[in-house]
Short mmCIF file of C-alpha atoms in Angstrom, two decimals:
data_model
loop_
_atom_site.label_atom_id
_atom_site.label_comp_id
_atom_site.label_asym_id
_atom_site.label_seq_id
_atom_site.Cartn_x
_atom_site.Cartn_y
_atom_site.Cartn_z
CA MET A 1 -8.08 1.73 24.82
CA GLN A 2 -7.49 -0.91 22.20
CA ASP A 3 -5.46 -3.59 22.67
CA SER A 4 -2.84 -5.92 21.14
CA TRP A 5 -3.52 -9.32 19.99
CA ILE A 6 -0.95 -11.74 20.65
CA ASN A 7 -1.01 -15.37 21.48
CA ASN A 8 -4.91 -15.35 19.92
CA GLN A 9 -5.61 -13.07 22.89
CA SER A 10 -5.98 -9.35 23.45
CA MET A 11 -2.81 -8.09 25.52
CA LYS A 12 -2.53 -5.28 27.95
CA THR A 13 0.52 -3.30 27.37
CA SER A 14 3.63 -2.02 30.19
CA SER A 15 3.30 1.12 28.76
CA ASN A 16 1.32 3.87 30.29
CA GLU A 17 1.07 6.36 27.37
CA GLU A 18 -1.59 6.46 25.08
CA ILE A 19 -2.04 7.60 21.43
CA LEU A 20 -5.61 9.10 20.37
CA ILE A 21 -7.26 7.74 17.55
CA LEU A 22 -9.26 10.80 15.67
CA ASN A 23 -11.74 10.59 13.34
CA PRO A 24 -10.38 12.78 10.43
CA ALA A 25 -13.71 14.29 9.38
CA THR A 26 -14.81 15.13 12.74
CA GLU A 27 -11.72 15.28 14.65
CA GLU A 28 -13.40 13.60 17.56
CA VAL A 29 -12.24 11.06 19.25
CA ILE A 30 -13.03 7.78 18.44
CA ASP A 31 -10.69 5.26 20.52
CA SER A 32 -7.10 5.20 21.38
CA ILE A 33 -4.03 2.66 21.74
CA PRO A 34 -1.10 2.55 23.87
CA LYS A 35 2.37 3.73 22.45
CA GLY A 36 3.98 0.50 23.45
CA SER A 37 6.92 -0.33 25.15
CA LEU A 38 10.13 -3.28 23.94
CA ASP A 39 8.37 -5.65 26.15
CA ASP A 40 5.39 -5.74 23.91
CA VAL A 41 7.68 -6.08 21.15
CA ASN A 42 9.03 -9.18 22.73
CA ASN A 43 5.85 -10.52 23.63
CA ALA A 44 4.65 -10.65 20.18
CA VAL A 45 7.91 -12.02 18.68
CA GLU A 46 8.20 -14.61 21.40
CA SER A 47 4.68 -15.83 20.53
CA ALA A 48 5.37 -16.05 16.65
CA LYS A 49 8.86 -18.02 17.09
CA GLU A 50 7.00 -20.20 19.32
CA ALA A 51 3.98 -21.26 16.87
CA PHE A 52 6.32 -21.26 13.91
CA ASP A 53 8.06 -24.83 14.68
CA LYS A 54 4.48 -26.01 14.57
CA TRP A 55 3.15 -23.69 11.68
CA LYS A 56 5.78 -24.32 9.41
CA LYS A 57 4.87 -28.03 9.73
CA ILE A 58 1.24 -27.95 9.00
CA SER A 59 0.75 -29.08 5.37
CA PRO A 60 0.10 -26.33 2.88
CA LYS A 61 -3.59 -27.38 2.22
CA GLN A 62 -4.41 -27.31 5.99
CA ARG A 63 -3.12 -23.94 6.03
CA GLY A 64 -5.05 -22.36 3.19
CA LYS A 65 -7.54 -24.25 5.04
CA MET A 66 -7.28 -21.67 8.12
CA ILE A 67 -6.76 -19.02 6.23
CA LYS A 68 -10.26 -19.22 4.29
CA GLN A 69 -11.68 -19.47 7.12
CA VAL A 70 -9.96 -16.05 8.16
CA ALA A 71 -11.85 -15.17 5.50
CA ARG A 72 -15.07 -16.38 6.10
CA LYS A 73 -15.21 -14.82 9.61
CA ILE A 74 -14.53 -11.57 7.81
CA GLU A 75 -16.97 -11.64 5.43
CA GLU A 76 -19.54 -12.14 8.35
CA ASN A 77 -18.56 -8.52 9.16
CA VAL A 78 -18.14 -6.93 6.55
CA GLU A 79 -20.27 -3.73 7.29
CA SER A 80 -18.97 -3.40 11.01
CA ILE A 81 -15.80 -3.45 9.70
CA ALA A 82 -15.96 -1.01 7.19
CA ILE A 83 -17.79 1.43 9.67
CA ILE A 84 -14.73 1.26 11.87
CA LEU A 85 -12.65 1.74 8.52
CA THR A 86 -14.41 4.95 7.63
CA LYS A 87 -14.24 6.34 11.30
CA GLU A 88 -10.66 5.67 11.63
CA GLN A 89 -9.36 6.27 8.16
CA GLY A 90 -12.02 8.89 6.19
CA LYS A 91 -12.86 7.25 3.12
CA PRO A 92 -16.36 6.69 1.70
CA LEU A 93 -18.50 3.63 3.19
CA GLY A 94 -18.45 2.48 0.01
CA GLN A 95 -15.10 2.50 -0.77
CA SER A 96 -14.62 0.83 3.09
CA ARG A 97 -16.81 -1.97 1.84
CA LYS A 98 -14.66 -2.68 -1.43
CA GLU A 99 -11.42 -2.31 0.50
CA VAL A 100 -13.05 -5.14 2.92
CA ALA A 101 -14.05 -6.93 0.46
CA GLY A 102 -10.64 -6.88 -1.41
CA ILE A 103 -9.16 -8.75 1.45
CA ILE A 104 -11.16 -11.30 1.52
CA ASP A 105 -10.48 -11.84 -2.31
CA LEU A 106 -6.49 -11.34 -0.96
CA LEU A 107 -6.93 -14.41 1.48
CA GLN A 108 -8.95 -16.58 -0.79
CA GLU A 109 -6.31 -16.02 -3.63
CA TYR A 110 -3.02 -16.61 -1.20
CA ALA A 111 -4.84 -19.87 0.53
CA GLU A 112 -5.18 -21.12 -3.19
CA LEU A 113 -1.57 -20.67 -3.58
CA ALA A 114 -0.67 -21.91 -0.28
CA VAL A 115 -1.20 -25.40 -2.00
CA ALA A 116 0.13 -24.72 -5.38
CA PHE A 117 3.39 -23.23 -4.02
CA ARG A 118 5.76 -25.95 -4.87
CA THR A 119 9.22 -26.43 -6.37
CA GLY A 120 9.82 -27.23 -10.06
CA ASN A 121 12.91 -30.07 -10.74
CA GLN A 122 15.44 -30.99 -13.29
CA GLY A 123 17.89 -33.59 -13.97
CA ALA A 124 21.43 -33.44 -14.94
CA ASP A 125 20.79 -36.80 -16.00
CA VAL A 126 18.48 -40.07 -15.63
CA ASN A 127 20.44 -40.58 -12.75
CA GLU A 128 19.97 -37.33 -10.73
CA LEU A 129 17.36 -34.77 -9.77
CA VAL A 130 18.17 -31.16 -8.69
CA PHE A 131 15.25 -29.08 -7.63
CA GLN A 132 14.99 -26.22 -5.56
CA LYS A 133 13.33 -26.58 -1.93
CA TRP A 134 11.58 -23.43 -0.75
CA GLN A 135 11.13 -23.02 3.40
CA PRO A 136 9.65 -20.34 5.53
CA ARG A 137 11.61 -18.34 7.02
CA GLY A 138 10.30 -17.60 10.52
CA VAL A 139 8.94 -14.19 12.59
CA ALA A 140 7.80 -11.96 10.08
CA ALA A 141 7.39 -8.45 10.76
CA CYS A 142 4.55 -6.30 8.46
CA ILE A 143 4.40 -2.80 9.60
CA VAL A 144 1.74 -1.29 7.35
CA PRO A 145 0.52 2.59 6.70
CA TRP A 146 -2.83 3.89 7.29
CA ASN A 147 -4.23 4.97 3.62
CA PHE A 148 -5.29 1.02 3.12
CA PRO A 149 -4.44 -0.09 6.83
CA LEU A 150 -6.49 -3.76 5.65
CA GLN A 151 -5.82 -4.25 2.01
CA VAL A 152 -2.32 -3.49 2.15
CA ALA A 153 -1.84 -5.30 5.97
CA PHE A 154 -3.19 -8.20 4.54
CA GLU A 155 -1.47 -8.08 1.25
CA SER A 156 1.29 -8.96 3.73
CA ILE A 157 -0.14 -11.26 6.43
CA ALA A 158 -1.64 -13.58 3.69
CA PRO A 159 1.34 -14.62 1.84
CA ASN A 160 3.19 -15.00 4.75
CA LEU A 161 0.60 -17.68 6.43
CA ALA A 162 0.32 -19.05 2.95
CA VAL A 163 4.17 -20.11 2.74
CA GLY A 164 4.37 -20.76 6.23
CA ASN A 165 5.67 -17.57 8.51
CA THR A 166 4.42 -16.43 11.45
CA VAL A 167 3.40 -12.97 11.86
CA VAL A 168 3.67 -9.62 13.87
CA VAL A 169 1.64 -7.26 12.16
CA LYS A 170 2.04 -3.61 13.04
CA PRO A 171 -1.08 -0.99 11.72
CA SER A 172 -0.61 2.75 11.73
CA GLU A 173 -1.14 4.79 14.96
CA GLU A 174 -3.66 6.78 12.81
CA THR A 175 -5.63 3.67 11.78
CA PRO A 176 -4.80 0.80 14.17
CA LEU A 177 -9.01 -0.09 14.89
CA SER A 178 -10.07 -1.79 11.94
CA LEU A 179 -6.72 -4.63 11.97
CA ALA A 180 -7.56 -4.86 15.76
CA TYR A 181 -11.12 -5.95 15.27
CA ILE A 182 -10.70 -8.39 12.78
CA ALA A 183 -8.09 -9.82 14.91
CA GLU A 184 -10.20 -10.16 17.94
CA ILE A 185 -13.39 -11.82 15.24
CA ALA A 186 -10.83 -13.74 12.77
CA PHE A 187 -7.47 -14.50 14.27
CA ASN A 188 -8.34 -17.05 16.44
CA GLU A 189 -9.12 -19.22 13.53
CA LEU A 190 -5.44 -19.57 13.44
CA PRO A 191 -3.38 -21.56 15.96
CA PRO A 192 -1.87 -19.28 18.65
CA GLY A 193 0.64 -16.59 17.89
CA VAL A 194 0.98 -17.30 14.12
CA CYS A 195 -0.64 -13.80 13.74
CA ASN A 196 -0.27 -10.93 16.20
CA VAL A 197 -1.16 -7.29 16.05
CA LEU A 198 1.08 -4.85 17.80
CA LEU A 199 -0.19 -1.54 18.57
CA GLY A 200 1.91 1.25 19.41
CA ALA A 201 4.13 4.35 18.18
CA GLY A 202 6.72 3.73 15.29
CA ASN A 203 9.35 5.05 17.25
CA THR A 204 8.82 2.61 20.42
CA VAL A 205 7.23 -0.46 19.31
CA GLY A 206 8.18 -0.21 15.29
CA GLU A 207 11.67 0.38 16.14
CA GLY A 208 11.66 -2.17 18.51
CA LEU A 209 10.49 -4.64 16.33
CA ILE A 210 12.79 -4.08 13.52
CA ARG A 211 15.86 -4.74 15.32
CA HIS A 212 14.23 -7.62 17.14
CA GLU A 213 16.78 -10.55 16.71
CA ASP A 214 14.22 -13.21 16.26
CA VAL A 215 12.51 -11.32 13.07
CA GLU A 216 13.72 -12.84 9.78
CA VAL A 217 12.15 -10.94 7.15
CA ILE A 218 10.27 -7.32 7.31
CA VAL A 219 7.78 -6.15 4.79
CA PHE A 220 7.29 -2.41 4.84
CA VAL A 221 5.08 -0.11 2.64
CA GLY A 222 5.17 3.62 3.47
CA SER A 223 7.49 6.87 3.06
CA GLU A 224 10.89 6.49 1.88
CA LYS A 225 12.25 8.26 4.83
CA THR A 226 11.07 5.22 6.53
CA GLY A 227 12.06 2.80 4.46
CA LEU A 228 15.52 3.73 4.04
CA HIS A 229 15.77 3.38 7.94
CA ILE A 230 14.35 -0.11 7.76
CA GLY A 231 17.11 -1.02 5.12
CA GLU A 232 19.59 0.19 7.52
CA VAL A 233 18.72 -1.66 10.29
CA ALA A 234 18.02 -5.02 8.42
CA ALA A 235 21.61 -4.61 6.64
CA THR A 236 23.51 -4.52 9.50
CA LYS A 237 21.69 -8.18 10.92
CA LEU A 238 21.36 -9.31 7.18
CA LYS A 239 17.47 -9.83 7.57
CA LYS A 240 15.48 -10.14 4.43
CA VAL A 241 13.92 -6.71 3.43
CA ILE A 242 10.85 -6.21 1.17
CA LEU A 243 10.36 -2.34 0.88
CA GLU A 244 7.43 -0.22 -1.13
CA LEU A 245 7.90 3.13 -0.78
CA GLY A 246 7.13 6.61 -2.05
CA GLY A 247 5.92 7.66 -5.70
CA LYS A 248 5.24 10.50 -7.87
CA ASP A 249 3.64 8.68 -10.34
CA GLY A 250 3.08 9.85 -13.67
CA MET A 251 0.35 9.73 -16.74
CA ILE A 252 1.30 10.36 -20.15
CA ILE A 253 -2.08 11.01 -22.24
CA ASP A 254 -1.38 11.56 -26.34
CA ASP A 255 -3.84 12.85 -28.78
CA THR A 256 -5.30 9.67 -30.10
CA VAL A 257 -7.62 8.64 -26.95
CA ASP A 258 -10.95 9.71 -26.63
CA LEU A 259 -10.82 13.18 -24.12
CA ASP A 260 -13.72 12.96 -22.34
CA ARG A 261 -13.10 9.79 -21.29
CA ALA A 262 -9.42 10.36 -20.41
CA ILE A 263 -10.69 13.37 -18.19
CA LYS A 264 -12.84 11.27 -15.97
CA PHE A 265 -10.07 8.40 -16.27
CA ALA A 266 -7.74 11.39 -15.19
CA ALA A 267 -10.08 12.38 -12.17
CA ASP A 268 -10.38 9.08 -10.17
CA SER A 269 -6.99 8.37 -10.98
CA CYS A 270 -5.85 11.79 -9.22
CA PHE A 271 -8.55 11.75 -6.47
CA ALA A 272 -10.15 8.62 -5.68
CA ASN A 273 -9.03 7.95 -1.81
CA SER A 274 -8.37 11.79 -0.89
CA GLY A 275 -5.32 10.96 -3.38
CA GLN A 276 -3.87 9.34 -0.63
CA ILE A 277 -2.95 5.99 -2.76
CA CYS A 278 1.08 5.26 -3.51
CA THR A 279 0.16 4.73 -6.66
CA SER A 280 -2.19 7.70 -7.13
CA THR A 281 -1.52 9.87 -10.22
CA GLU A 282 0.60 12.94 -9.24
CA ARG A 283 1.70 14.21 -12.42
CA ILE A 284 -0.05 14.43 -15.81
CA TYR A 285 1.55 14.98 -19.26
CA VAL A 286 -1.09 15.62 -21.58
CA HIS A 287 -0.39 16.38 -25.68
CA GLU A 288 -0.17 20.50 -25.97
CA ASN A 289 -3.11 19.89 -29.13
CA MET A 290 -5.64 18.78 -26.54
CA TYR A 291 -3.90 20.35 -23.51
CA ASP A 292 -6.37 23.13 -22.85
CA ARG A 293 -9.34 21.45 -23.83
CA PHE A 294 -8.01 18.91 -21.15
CA VAL A 295 -7.49 21.39 -17.85
CA GLU A 296 -10.71 22.72 -18.82
CA GLY A 297 -12.55 19.57 -18.50
CA LEU A 298 -10.49 17.91 -15.76
CA THR A 299 -11.05 21.27 -13.67
CA LYS A 300 -15.28 21.12 -14.28
CA GLU A 301 -14.40 17.30 -13.00
CA ALA A 302 -12.76 18.29 -10.25
CA GLU A 303 -15.74 20.58 -9.10
CA LYS A 304 -17.98 17.68 -9.17
CA VAL A 305 -16.68 15.61 -7.05
CA ARG A 306 -18.21 15.38 -3.57
CA TRP A 307 -16.63 15.81 -0.53
CA GLY A 308 -17.18 15.55 3.45
CA ASN A 309 -17.66 12.73 5.87
CA GLY A 310 -17.33 9.71 4.34
CA VAL A 311 -20.41 8.36 6.46
CA GLU A 312 -22.81 11.15 4.66
CA GLU A 313 -24.64 9.47 1.64
CA GLY A 314 -23.49 10.40 -1.63
CA VAL A 315 -20.09 11.70 -0.52
CA THR A 316 -17.58 10.69 -2.86
CA MET A 317 -14.31 11.84 -1.43
CA GLY A 318 -13.30 12.00 2.32
CA PRO A 319 -10.90 13.98 4.22
CA ILE A 320 -7.20 13.88 4.64
CA ILE A 321 -5.80 11.32 7.06
CA SER A 322 -4.57 14.31 9.70
CA SER A 323 -3.55 17.74 10.18
CA ARG A 324 0.24 17.59 9.25
CA GLN A 325 -0.65 15.56 5.93
CA GLN A 326 -3.19 18.55 5.27
CA GLN A 327 -0.60 20.91 6.06
CA LEU A 328 2.17 19.39 3.77
CA ILE A 329 -0.22 19.32 0.50
CA ASP A 330 -0.76 22.89 1.10
CA GLU A 331 2.68 24.09 1.35
CA HIS A 332 3.42 22.11 -1.84
CA ILE A 333 0.27 24.07 -3.44
CA GLN A 334 1.19 27.23 -1.94
CA GLN A 335 5.06 26.85 -2.98
CA ALA A 336 3.88 26.20 -6.55
CA VAL A 337 1.84 29.23 -6.74
CA PHE A 338 5.00 31.31 -5.61
CA GLN A 339 6.79 29.87 -8.20
CA GLY A 340 4.46 30.63 -10.85
CA ALA A 341 1.55 28.16 -10.73
CA LYS A 342 -1.57 28.03 -11.64
CA ILE A 343 -4.71 27.01 -9.26
CA LEU A 344 -7.41 26.08 -11.29
CA THR A 345 -10.03 25.09 -8.30
CA GLY A 346 -9.25 23.88 -4.83
CA GLY A 347 -6.23 24.82 -3.43
CA LYS A 348 -6.92 25.77 0.36
CA LYS A 349 -7.45 23.54 3.48
CA GLU A 350 -11.16 23.20 3.86
CA SER A 351 -13.42 22.05 6.77
CA ILE A 352 -16.98 21.49 7.80
CA HIS A 353 -18.07 23.39 10.43
CA SER A 354 -14.82 24.24 11.64
CA ARG A 355 -13.65 20.70 11.89
CA GLY A 356 -12.27 17.89 9.80
CA TYR A 357 -8.87 17.62 7.75
CA PHE A 358 -10.13 18.36 4.00
CA TYR A 359 -8.25 19.52 1.19
CA PRO A 360 -10.76 19.31 -1.99
CA PRO A 361 -9.70 18.36 -5.30
CA THR A 362 -7.21 20.69 -7.16
CA VAL A 363 -6.07 21.18 -10.69
CA VAL A 364 -2.88 23.32 -11.07
CA SER A 365 -1.14 24.64 -14.12
CA ASN A 366 1.99 26.02 -15.25
CA VAL A 367 3.84 24.11 -13.71
CA SER A 368 7.74 22.68 -13.51
CA HIS A 369 9.96 19.91 -11.97
CA ASP A 370 11.70 22.45 -9.64
CA MET A 371 8.72 22.76 -7.37
CA LYS A 372 7.58 19.96 -4.77
CA ILE A 373 4.28 19.43 -6.35
CA MET A 374 6.52 17.93 -9.33
CA LYS A 375 9.14 16.36 -7.54
CA GLU A 376 8.41 15.51 -3.81
CA GLU A 377 4.81 12.74 -2.82
CA THR A 378 2.42 15.00 -1.77
CA PHE A 379 -0.32 12.13 -1.32
CA GLY A 380 -3.20 14.43 -1.56
CA PRO A 381 -5.91 15.28 -4.36
CA ILE A 382 -3.91 17.19 -6.89
CA ALA A 383 -3.59 17.45 -10.54
CA PRO A 384 -0.62 19.09 -11.46
CA VAL A 385 -1.03 18.99 -15.77
CA VAL A 386 1.71 20.03 -18.02
CA PRO A 387 1.96 20.26 -21.95
CA PHE A 388 4.53 17.93 -24.26
CA LYS A 389 5.20 18.32 -28.08
CA ASP A 390 6.04 14.14 -28.87
CA PHE A 391 5.87 11.23 -26.93
CA ASN A 392 9.57 11.12 -26.22
CA GLU A 393 9.41 14.13 -24.85
CA ALA A 394 6.47 12.79 -22.31
CA ILE A 395 8.53 9.67 -21.62
CA ASN A 396 11.55 11.47 -20.78
CA LEU A 397 9.42 14.13 -18.55
CA VAL A 398 7.81 11.31 -16.22
CA ASN A 399 11.57 9.38 -16.00
CA GLU A 400 12.65 12.54 -14.53
CA SER A 401 11.51 11.83 -11.04
CA PRO A 402 13.70 9.97 -8.34
CA PHE A 403 10.62 7.28 -7.65
CA GLY A 404 9.53 4.68 -10.00
CA LEU A 405 6.71 2.71 -8.90
CA SER A 406 4.19 3.12 -11.35
CA ALA A 407 3.21 4.87 -14.64
CA ILE A 408 -0.17 5.02 -16.77
CA VAL A 409 -0.01 5.48 -20.46
CA CYS A 410 -3.76 6.53 -22.40
CA THR A 411 -3.13 6.07 -26.08
CA GLU A 412 -4.37 4.04 -29.18
CA ASN A 413 -0.83 4.11 -30.81
CA SER A 414 0.73 0.54 -30.50
CA VAL A 415 4.17 2.24 -30.88
CA HIS A 416 3.68 4.54 -27.77
CA VAL A 417 2.62 1.36 -26.00
CA ILE A 418 5.62 -0.64 -26.91
CA LYS A 419 7.82 2.64 -26.06
CA ALA A 420 6.08 3.24 -22.89
CA ILE A 421 6.96 -0.56 -22.02
CA GLU A 422 10.26 -0.42 -23.16
CA GLU A 423 11.66 2.88 -21.84
CA LEU A 424 9.36 4.15 -18.55
CA GLU A 425 11.06 3.44 -15.47
CA ALA A 426 8.74 1.92 -13.10
CA GLY A 427 7.68 -0.90 -12.09
CA MET A 428 3.98 -0.99 -13.24
CA ILE A 429 3.19 0.04 -16.38
CA LYS A 430 -0.23 0.72 -16.60
CA ILE A 431 -1.76 1.19 -20.35
CA ASN A 432 -5.35 2.40 -20.43
CA LYS A 433 -5.87 0.96 -17.11
CA HIS A 434 -5.66 2.66 -13.64
CA ARG A 435 -3.53 2.60 -10.86
CA GLY A 436 -2.41 -0.78 -8.38
CA LYS A 437 -1.61 -4.29 -8.38
CA SER A 438 -2.28 -6.62 -11.85
CA PRO A 439 -4.05 -9.42 -11.40
CA GLY A 440 -1.67 -12.32 -11.46
CA ALA A 441 1.28 -10.01 -11.89
CA THR A 442 4.27 -9.03 -9.97
CA SER A 443 6.33 -6.37 -10.03
CA GLU A 444 9.89 -4.60 -8.59
CA ALA A 445 9.63 -1.03 -7.90
CA PHE A 446 12.69 1.60 -9.58
CA LYS A 447 14.74 4.19 -7.47
CA LEU A 448 13.57 5.52 -4.36
CA SER A 449 10.34 3.37 -4.57
CA GLY A 450 11.43 0.13 -2.65
CA ILE A 451 12.94 -3.05 -3.39
CA GLY A 452 11.62 -6.14 -3.55
CA TYR A 453 8.76 -8.13 -5.47
CA GLY A 454 5.06 -7.35 -3.97
CA TYR A 455 2.74 -9.62 -5.25
CA GLY A 456 1.93 -13.32 -5.97
CA ILE A 457 4.15 -16.32 -6.56
CA GLU A 458 7.47 -14.24 -6.54
CA PHE A 459 6.57 -12.25 -3.29
CA MET A 460 6.21 -15.78 -1.45
CA GLN A 461 9.54 -16.79 -3.24
CA GLU A 462 11.08 -13.70 -1.31
CA LEU A 463 9.50 -14.53 1.86
CA THR A 464 11.25 -18.51 2.03
CA LYS A 465 14.61 -19.43 1.92
CA GLN A 466 15.66 -21.33 -0.92
CA LYS A 467 17.85 -24.54 -1.39
CA SER A 468 19.26 -26.10 -4.43
CA ILE A 469 19.38 -30.00 -3.93
CA HIS A 470 21.29 -31.68 -6.39
CA TRP A 471 20.48 -35.45 -5.85
CA LYS A 472 22.64 -38.38 -7.59
CA ALA A 473 21.24 -41.48 -7.24
CA SER A 474 24.84 -43.36 -6.46
CA LEU A 475 28.48 -42.50 -6.18
#
């Protein structure tokens, strides 16, 4: 059984119950973790709280050096981390290597930002000084999902460490092993208690963590339902909370773009990581002049994808994370078919030798917004395609959603670009670019997709308390 990492050491749980960790490609048990208990939560938070008083006083430059040292330790173990990640999450090994490389870049970036994170100032007159003072909040609880268990974790961990907060991070009980492994090989580069990994179930250690009186800030990436619950709990204690929740991201493709490039672009945006990305495209709106040709081409592109066990050479798409998630995807598809949708390729659960949770790339036409596949987060390799007549209609269709995480527009028309920037109701707007966070930029999700900034300097400001200082030289 894998133990939690608390105060720079492996710590046994007081819980006798365990959670089995399965390889989603083979359904084999690869390890287990404890269900966890409130004692585990208290130990982790107490460790982080005790470490905070010293960590916040360390100079930003020195904090940056230690964060870089964590990155170096990870860099020395890229292959072993990637193998664990593929076994527990399912994504192809090459994609796991990229995710590990991504967290190294994240750590190095925030190590530099730790030093650059300074206040501006201005004086009311020559004898006065007015400025902002940012101070760390204290213990941060970072609760991260299973689709990118390392990338999302370090997007929360690194900025908290950079501003001087200490961290208790709870990985998903479905993919805890890669982060637990990194803790053992790299987190002892930090002072004891500065970064702790708490293993266990959401309804035990997760719930205890968000309710703990010594947790000052909660960063959560995950489902809308859980995020709303965390927001309610945080509100009763006036805790700072930053939530990145569900998405139903739309893509608009007008008739000014190259059709073949648009097809490949859309396929990658829908099917990468088996569609298990918060900013995966889950709705495609194509101009009616090219709709039929687009659907035909996307169907062919979907059929080229080689799905299977991510450790095998040549596999470009791995399994769905669990049988539960596989079933949810299938329910969305079957309900759409019942309501008149047409499956052009895929559209059924698959396995390899009767094992594994696979769902092939699926292209769907004849869909409408009253179907779950168009209004609820599916989180699978699904591409529902809808024709539109003019760009105004396309904007309205994308906005007809309770979510507003991100949106993509494929166009060579500058008027369409400006209109999309102004009118699309989403925090991240991508023009001829793929899903994901923009380098050096930040955003805040719209509607039910979340609250709070999620990247960069603005995120670091969210993680601190701000004081305004007005200093006059003399009375």
